[in-house]
PDB file of C-alpha atoms in Angstrom:
ATOM      1  CA  MET A 216      24.504  52.664  83.967  1.00  0.00           C
ATOM      2  CA  LEU A 217      22.927  49.207  84.435  1.00  0.00           C
ATOM      3  CA  ARG A 218      22.076  49.056  80.727  1.00  0.00           C
ATOM      4  CA  GLN A 219      25.710  49.734  79.769  1.00  0.00           C
ATOM      5  CA  LEU A 220      26.876  47.036  82.192  1.00  0.00           C
ATOM      6  CA  PHE A 221      24.356  44.597  80.690  1.00  0.00           C
ATOM      7  CA  TYR A 222      25.531  45.369  77.134  1.00  0.00           C
ATOM      8  CA  ALA A 223      29.158  44.789  78.181  1.00  0.00           C
ATOM      9  CA  PHE A 224      28.306  41.184  79.096  1.00  0.00           C
ATOM     10  CA  LEU A 225      26.227  40.420  75.973  1.00  0.00           C
ATOM     11  CA  PRO A 226      29.178  39.184  73.847  1.00  0.00           C
ATOM     12  CA  TYR A 227      29.835  36.483  76.471  1.00  0.00           C
ATOM     13  CA  ARG A 228      26.270  35.096  76.639  1.00  0.00           C
ATOM     14  CA  SER A 229      27.332  31.992  74.652  1.00  0.00           C
ATOM     15  CA  PHE A 230      29.150  30.788  77.792  1.00  0.00           C
ATOM     16  CA  ALA A 231      25.992  30.848  79.960  1.00  0.00           C
ATOM     17  CA  PHE A 232      24.725  27.364  79.044  1.00  0.00           C
ATOM     18  CA  PRO A 233      28.056  25.489  79.586  1.00  0.00           C
ATOM     19  CA  ILE A 234      28.493  27.287  82.912  1.00  0.00           C
ATOM     20  CA  LEU A 235      24.997  26.319  84.093  1.00  0.00           C
ATOM     21  CA  VAL A 236      25.475  22.690  83.027  1.00  0.00           C
ATOM     22  CA  LEU A 237      28.836  22.318  84.756  1.00  0.00           C
ATOM     23  CA  ALA A 238      27.672  24.150  87.893  1.00  0.00           C
ATOM     24  CA  SER A 239      24.606  21.891  88.128  1.00  0.00           C
ATOM     25  CA  ILE A 240      26.982  18.915  88.304  1.00  0.00           C
ATOM     26  CA  VAL A 241      29.713  20.371  90.495  1.00  0.00           C
ATOM     27  CA  VAL A 242      27.597  22.145  93.140  1.00  0.00           C
ATOM     28  CA  PRO A 243      25.653  19.071  94.394  1.00  0.00           C
ATOM     29  CA  CYS A 244      28.900  17.057  94.529  1.00  0.00           C
ATOM     30  CA  TRP A 245      30.563  19.855  96.487  1.00  0.00           C
ATOM     31  CA  LEU A 246      27.679  20.103  98.950  1.00  0.00           C
ATOM     32  CA  VAL A 247      27.725  16.342  99.567  1.00  0.00           C
ATOM     33  CA  PHE A 248      31.489  16.504 100.142  1.00  0.00           C
ATOM     34  CA  ARG A 249      31.209  19.378 102.625  1.00  0.00           C
ATOM     35  CA  VAL A 250      28.358  17.756 104.580  1.00  0.00           C
ATOM     36  CA  HIS A 251      30.307  14.490 104.800  1.00  0.00           C
ATOM     37  CA  ARG A 252      33.464  16.332 105.882  1.00  0.00           C
ATOM     38  CA  HIS A 253      31.698  18.202 108.662  1.00  0.00           C
ATOM     39  CA  ARG A 254      29.972  15.068 109.923  1.00  0.00           C
ATOM     40  CA  THR A 255      33.185  13.046 110.033  1.00  0.00           C
ATOM     41  CA  GLY A 256      35.585  15.824 111.007  1.00  0.00           C
ATOM     42  CA  GLY A 257      33.628  17.308 113.869  1.00  0.00           C
ATOM     43  CA  HIS A 258      34.708  20.859 113.037  1.00  0.00           C
ATOM     44  CA  PRO A 259      32.341  23.745 113.904  1.00  0.00           C
ATOM     45  CA  LEU A 260      30.282  24.942 110.951  1.00  0.00           C
ATOM     46  CA  SER A 261      30.861  28.502 109.746  1.00  0.00           C
ATOM     47  CA  LEU A 262      27.973  29.517 107.492  1.00  0.00           C
ATOM     48  CA  ARG A 263      29.884  32.533 106.127  1.00  0.00           C
ATOM     49  CA  ARG A 264      32.872  30.414 105.117  1.00  0.00           C
ATOM     50  CA  GLU A 265      30.671  27.721 103.578  1.00  0.00           C
ATOM     51  CA  ILE A 266      28.874  30.315 101.466  1.00  0.00           C
ATOM     52  CA  LEU A 267      32.198  31.793 100.339  1.00  0.00           C
ATOM     53  CA  LEU A 268      33.548  28.341  99.463  1.00  0.00           C
ATOM     54  CA  LEU A 269      30.396  27.539  97.503  1.00  0.00           C
ATOM     55  CA  ILE A 270      30.660  30.809  95.569  1.00  0.00           C
ATOM     56  CA  PHE A 271      34.324  30.040  94.893  1.00  0.00           C
ATOM     57  CA  VAL A 272      33.462  26.563  93.569  1.00  0.00           C
ATOM     58  CA  VAL A 273      30.717  27.985  91.336  1.00  0.00           C
ATOM     59  CA  TYR A 274      33.169  30.600  90.057  1.00  0.00           C
ATOM     60  CA  LEU A 275      35.830  27.979  89.252  1.00  0.00           C
ATOM     61  CA  SER A 276      33.172  25.931  87.452  1.00  0.00           C
ATOM     62  CA  GLY A 277      32.344  29.003  85.395  1.00  0.00           C
ATOM     63  CA  VAL A 278      36.016  29.577  84.565  1.00  0.00           C
ATOM     64  CA  ALA A 279      36.392  25.956  83.455  1.00  0.00           C
ATOM     65  CA  ALA A 280      33.247  26.127  81.302  1.00  0.00           C
ATOM     66  CA  ALA A 281      34.226  29.447  79.743  1.00  0.00           C
ATOM     67  CA  THR A 282      37.802  28.513  78.924  1.00  0.00           C
ATOM     68  CA  LEU A 283      37.834  24.783  78.182  1.00  0.00           C
ATOM     69  CA  THR A 284      34.613  24.089  76.260  1.00  0.00           C
ATOM     70  CA  PRO A 285      34.531  24.611  72.467  1.00  0.00           C
ATOM     71  CA  ASN A 286      32.564  27.672  71.411  1.00  0.00           C
ATOM     72  CA  ARG A 287      31.347  29.194  68.187  1.00  0.00           C
ATOM     73  CA  SER A 288      33.397  32.400  68.397  1.00  0.00           C
ATOM     74  CA  SER A 289      36.657  30.530  68.935  1.00  0.00           C
ATOM     75  CA  ARG A 290      35.942  28.345  65.876  1.00  0.00           C
ATOM     76  CA  LEU A 291      35.255  31.378  63.705  1.00  0.00           C
ATOM     77  CA  ILE A 292      38.267  33.388  64.801  1.00  0.00           C
ATOM     78  CA  ALA A 293      40.911  30.695  65.247  1.00  0.00           C
ATOM     79  CA  GLN A 294      43.549  30.552  62.528  1.00  0.00           C
ATOM     80  CA  GLY A 295      44.326  26.930  63.251  1.00  0.00           C
ATOM     81  CA  LYS A 296      44.191  24.272  65.907  1.00  0.00           C
ATOM     82  CA  GLY A 297      46.733  24.341  68.671  1.00  0.00           C
ATOM     83  CA  ARG A 298      48.173  27.784  67.945  1.00  0.00           C
ATOM     84  CA  LEU A 299      50.833  28.682  70.488  1.00  0.00           C
ATOM     85  CA  GLU A 300      51.839  32.294  71.161  1.00  0.00           C
ATOM     86  CA  LEU A 301      54.730  32.742  73.601  1.00  0.00           C
ATOM     87  CA  ARG A 302      55.659  36.369  72.831  1.00  0.00           C
ATOM     88  CA  PRO A 303      53.836  39.212  74.604  1.00  0.00           C
ATOM     89  CA  SER A 304      52.214  41.569  72.115  1.00  0.00           C
ATOM     90  CA  LEU A 305      51.395  45.174  72.977  1.00  0.00           C
ATOM     91  CA  ALA A 306      48.764  45.209  70.225  1.00  0.00           C
ATOM     92  CA  SER A 307      46.963  42.266  71.859  1.00  0.00           C
ATOM     93  CA  LEU A 308      47.096  43.907  75.283  1.00  0.00           C
ATOM     94  CA  ILE A 309      45.922  47.440  74.427  1.00  0.00           C
ATOM     95  CA  CYS A 310      44.084  46.656  71.140  1.00  0.00           C
ATOM     96  CA  SER A 311      45.592  49.638  69.387  1.00  0.00           C
ATOM     97  CA  SER A 312      43.991  50.140  65.961  1.00  0.00           C
ATOM     98  CA  ALA A 313      47.368  51.316  64.629  1.00  0.00           C
ATOM     99  CA  ASN A 314      48.852  47.854  65.229  1.00  0.00           C
ATOM    100  CA  LEU A 315      45.910  45.788  63.963  1.00  0.00           C
ATOM    101  CA  PRO A 316      44.700  45.046  60.396  1.00  0.00           C
ATOM    102  CA  ARG A 317      42.347  47.642  58.959  1.00  0.00           C
ATOM    103  CA  GLY A 318      39.000  46.866  57.404  1.00  0.00           C
ATOM    104  CA  SER A 319      38.419  43.800  59.545  1.00  0.00           C
ATOM    105  CA  SER A 320      36.903  42.761  62.839  1.00  0.00           C
ATOM    106  CA  ALA A 321      40.352  42.292  64.394  1.00  0.00           C
ATOM    107  CA  ARG A 322      40.055  45.221  66.807  1.00  0.00           C
ATOM    108  CA  ALA A 323      36.525  44.289  67.914  1.00  0.00           C
ATOM    109  CA  PHE A 324      37.659  40.731  68.625  1.00  0.00           C
ATOM    110  CA  CYS A 325      40.779  42.013  70.410  1.00  0.00           C
ATOM    111  CA  VAL A 326      38.705  44.249  72.709  1.00  0.00           C
ATOM    112  CA  HIS A 327      36.240  41.413  73.327  1.00  0.00           C
ATOM    113  CA  ASN A 328      39.091  39.013  74.161  1.00  0.00           C
ATOM    114  CA  ALA A 329      41.079  41.441  76.316  1.00  0.00           C
ATOM    115  CA  ARG A 330      38.070  42.616  78.319  1.00  0.00           C
ATOM    116  CA  GLY A 331      36.889  39.032  78.763  1.00  0.00           C
ATOM    117  CA  ASN A 332      40.266  37.865  80.071  1.00  0.00           C
ATOM    118  CA  VAL A 333      40.468  40.697  82.597  1.00  0.00           C
ATOM    119  CA  MET A 334      36.872  40.210  83.765  1.00  0.00           C
ATOM    120  CA  LEU A 335      37.358  36.445  84.032  1.00  0.00           C
ATOM    121  CA  PHE A 336      40.021  36.696  86.761  1.00  0.00           C
ATOM    122  CA  PHE A 337      38.771  39.840  88.518  1.00  0.00           C
ATOM    123  CA  PRO A 338      36.448  37.765  90.778  1.00  0.00           C
ATOM    124  CA  LEU A 339      39.375  35.454  91.561  1.00  0.00           C
ATOM    125  CA  GLY A 340      41.288  38.388  93.031  1.00  0.00           C
ATOM    126  CA  ILE A 341      38.274  39.245  95.195  1.00  0.00           C
ATOM    127  CA  LEU A 342      37.390  35.724  96.312  1.00  0.00           C
ATOM    128  CA  MET A 343      40.865  34.437  97.229  1.00  0.00           C
ATOM    129  CA  PRO A 344      41.513  36.829 100.144  1.00  0.00           C
ATOM    130  CA  LEU A 345      37.917  36.377 101.336  1.00  0.00           C
ATOM    131  CA  VAL A 346      38.246  32.583 101.433  1.00  0.00           C
ATOM    132  CA  TRP A 347      41.811  32.641 102.791  1.00  0.00           C
ATOM    133  CA  ARG A 348      41.992  35.717 105.000  1.00  0.00           C
ATOM    134  CA  ARG A 349      45.750  35.428 105.605  1.00  0.00           C
ATOM    135  CA  LEU A 350      46.566  35.223 101.904  1.00  0.00           C
ATOM    136  CA  ARG A 351      49.330  37.621 100.924  1.00  0.00           C
ATOM    137  CA  PHE A 352      49.086  39.766  97.804  1.00  0.00           C
ATOM    138  CA  LEU A 353      52.119  38.130  96.179  1.00  0.00           C
ATOM    139  CA  ARG A 354      50.811  34.640  96.867  1.00  0.00           C
ATOM    140  CA  GLY A 355      47.495  35.619  95.285  1.00  0.00           C
ATOM    141  CA  ILE A 356      49.338  36.724  92.148  1.00  0.00           C
ATOM    142  CA  GLN A 357      51.263  33.438  92.094  1.00  0.00           C
ATOM    143  CA  ILE A 358      48.011  31.460  92.309  1.00  0.00           C
ATOM    144  CA  ALA A 359      46.520  33.538  89.472  1.00  0.00           C
ATOM    145  CA  ILE A 360      49.599  32.921  87.290  1.00  0.00           C
ATOM    146  CA  ALA A 361      49.506  29.175  87.992  1.00  0.00           C
ATOM    147  CA  LEU A 362      45.769  28.933  87.266  1.00  0.00           C
ATOM    148  CA  SER A 363      45.977  30.979  84.067  1.00  0.00           C
ATOM    149  CA  PHE A 364      49.022  29.044  82.843  1.00  0.00           C
ATOM    150  CA  SER A 365      47.225  25.749  83.526  1.00  0.00           C
ATOM    151  CA  ILE A 366      44.196  26.938  81.552  1.00  0.00           C
ATOM    152  CA  GLU A 367      46.326  27.942  78.562  1.00  0.00           C
ATOM    153  CA  LEU A 368      48.151  24.602  78.670  1.00  0.00           C
ATOM    154  CA  LEU A 369      44.859  22.684  78.756  1.00  0.00           C
ATOM    155  CA  GLN A 370      43.517  24.804  75.899  1.00  0.00           C
ATOM    156  CA  TYR A 371      46.557  23.931  73.820  1.00  0.00           C
ATOM    157  CA  VAL A 372      46.273  20.216  74.615  1.00  0.00           C
ATOM    158  CA  SER A 373      42.487  20.204  74.093  1.00  0.00           C
ATOM    159  CA  SER A 374      42.916  21.251  70.462  1.00  0.00           C
ATOM    160  CA  ALA A 375      43.558  17.556  69.808  1.00  0.00           C
ATOM    161  CA  TRP A 376      39.805  16.903  70.185  1.00  0.00           C
ATOM    162  CA  GLY A 377      38.664  19.965  68.262  1.00  0.00           C
ATOM    163  CA  SER A 378      38.223  22.719  70.825  1.00  0.00           C
ATOM    164  CA  TYR A 379      39.794  25.284  68.448  1.00  0.00           C
ATOM    165  CA  ARG A 380      41.455  26.911  71.436  1.00  0.00           C
ATOM    166  CA  SER A 381      44.911  28.474  71.388  1.00  0.00           C
ATOM    167  CA  ALA A 382      47.502  29.103  74.088  1.00  0.00           C
ATOM    168  CA  ASP A 383      48.539  32.742  74.358  1.00  0.00           C
ATOM    169  CA  VAL A 384      50.859  34.364  76.888  1.00  0.00           C
ATOM    170  CA  ASN A 385      48.912  37.619  76.412  1.00  0.00           C
ATOM    171  CA  ASP A 386      45.849  35.934  77.892  1.00  0.00           C
ATOM    172  CA  VAL A 387      47.925  35.032  80.966  1.00  0.00           C
ATOM    173  CA  ILE A 388      49.030  38.660  81.339  1.00  0.00           C
ATOM    174  CA  LEU A 389      45.436  39.919  81.060  1.00  0.00           C
ATOM    175  CA  ASN A 390      44.152  37.247  83.477  1.00  0.00           C
ATOM    176  CA  VAL A 391      46.763  38.158  86.078  1.00  0.00           C
ATOM    177  CA  PHE A 392      46.020  41.868  85.611  1.00  0.00           C
ATOM    178  CA  GLY A 393      42.352  41.186  86.334  1.00  0.00           C
ATOM    179  CA  ALA A 394      43.264  39.190  89.449  1.00  0.00           C
ATOM    180  CA  CYS A 395      45.554  42.019  90.608  1.00  0.00           C
ATOM    181  CA  LEU A 396      42.674  44.493  90.287  1.00  0.00           C
ATOM    182  CA  GLY A 397      40.486  42.254  92.468  1.00  0.00           C
ATOM    183  CA  LEU A 398      43.249  41.749  95.048  1.00  0.00           C
ATOM    184  CA  ALA A 399      43.962  45.480  95.136  1.00  0.00           C
ATOM    185  CA  LEU A 400      40.264  46.265  95.623  1.00  0.00           C
ATOM    186  CA  VAL A 401      39.989  43.920  98.621  1.00  0.00           C
ATOM    187  CA  SER A 402      43.243  45.260 100.092  1.00  0.00           C
ATOM    188  CA  LEU A 403      41.993  48.837  99.703  1.00  0.00           C
ATOM    189  CA  MET A 404      38.649  48.044 101.347  1.00  0.00           C
ATOM    190  CA  ARG A 405      40.382  46.276 104.240  1.00  0.00           C
ATOM    191  CA  SER A 406      42.806  49.148 104.785  1.00  0.00           C
ATOM    192  CA  ARG A 407      39.942  51.651 104.821  1.00  0.00           C
ATOM    193  CA  GLN A 408      38.004  49.454 107.222  1.00  0.00           C
ATOM    194  CA  GLY A 409      41.056  49.213 109.497  1.00  0.00           C
ATOM    195  CA  THR A 410      41.541  52.982 109.368  1.00  0.00           C
ATOM    196  CA  SER A 411      37.894  53.640 110.283  1.00  0.00           C
ATOM    197  CA  VAL A 412      38.113  51.199 113.214  1.00  0.00           C
ATOM    198  CA  HIS A 413      41.230  52.860 114.650  1.00  0.00           C
ATOM    199  CA  ALA A 414      39.921  56.384 114.059  1.00  0.00           C
TER     200      ALA A 414
END
């Protein structure tokens, strides 16, 4: 089981170094900001909330590193700089071999891309209601849409300096689906916890 989980993450190992570099810059800055805010604001310190906020900041750093930095796979696969895809494609969402070119790596790349986009926003769906306990499900979806749309827009703009990224509405759909799974998981766990307390 653990071996299969490890193999599932292997295709994304090229993102590890950019994530570590960005996190090593962002985390110390965040800690300095939080210490200064608590000293000047006089608010009581909640260790649980601070840990959750730190995890959230590290996660956002990882998302930025994984989606905005140029990478080898995007250079090899991209058909051109600044490609813009505004039409949802069922083939891109379900990676059906019947709708993809035969005798190529198109399906393997499609599965890699689709799974990566879902996994990328799954933690977002878990972390948002933990950081903001009163966050509603619909508002969480709206935040996920806004974040994913912003990423795609930045990817499109960043092609001007050679990132070889493209903007694709299918990526937004997959990102939001991943966030919905995370939100649903937290909602389910909270409802079960509430049921056990009242039982």
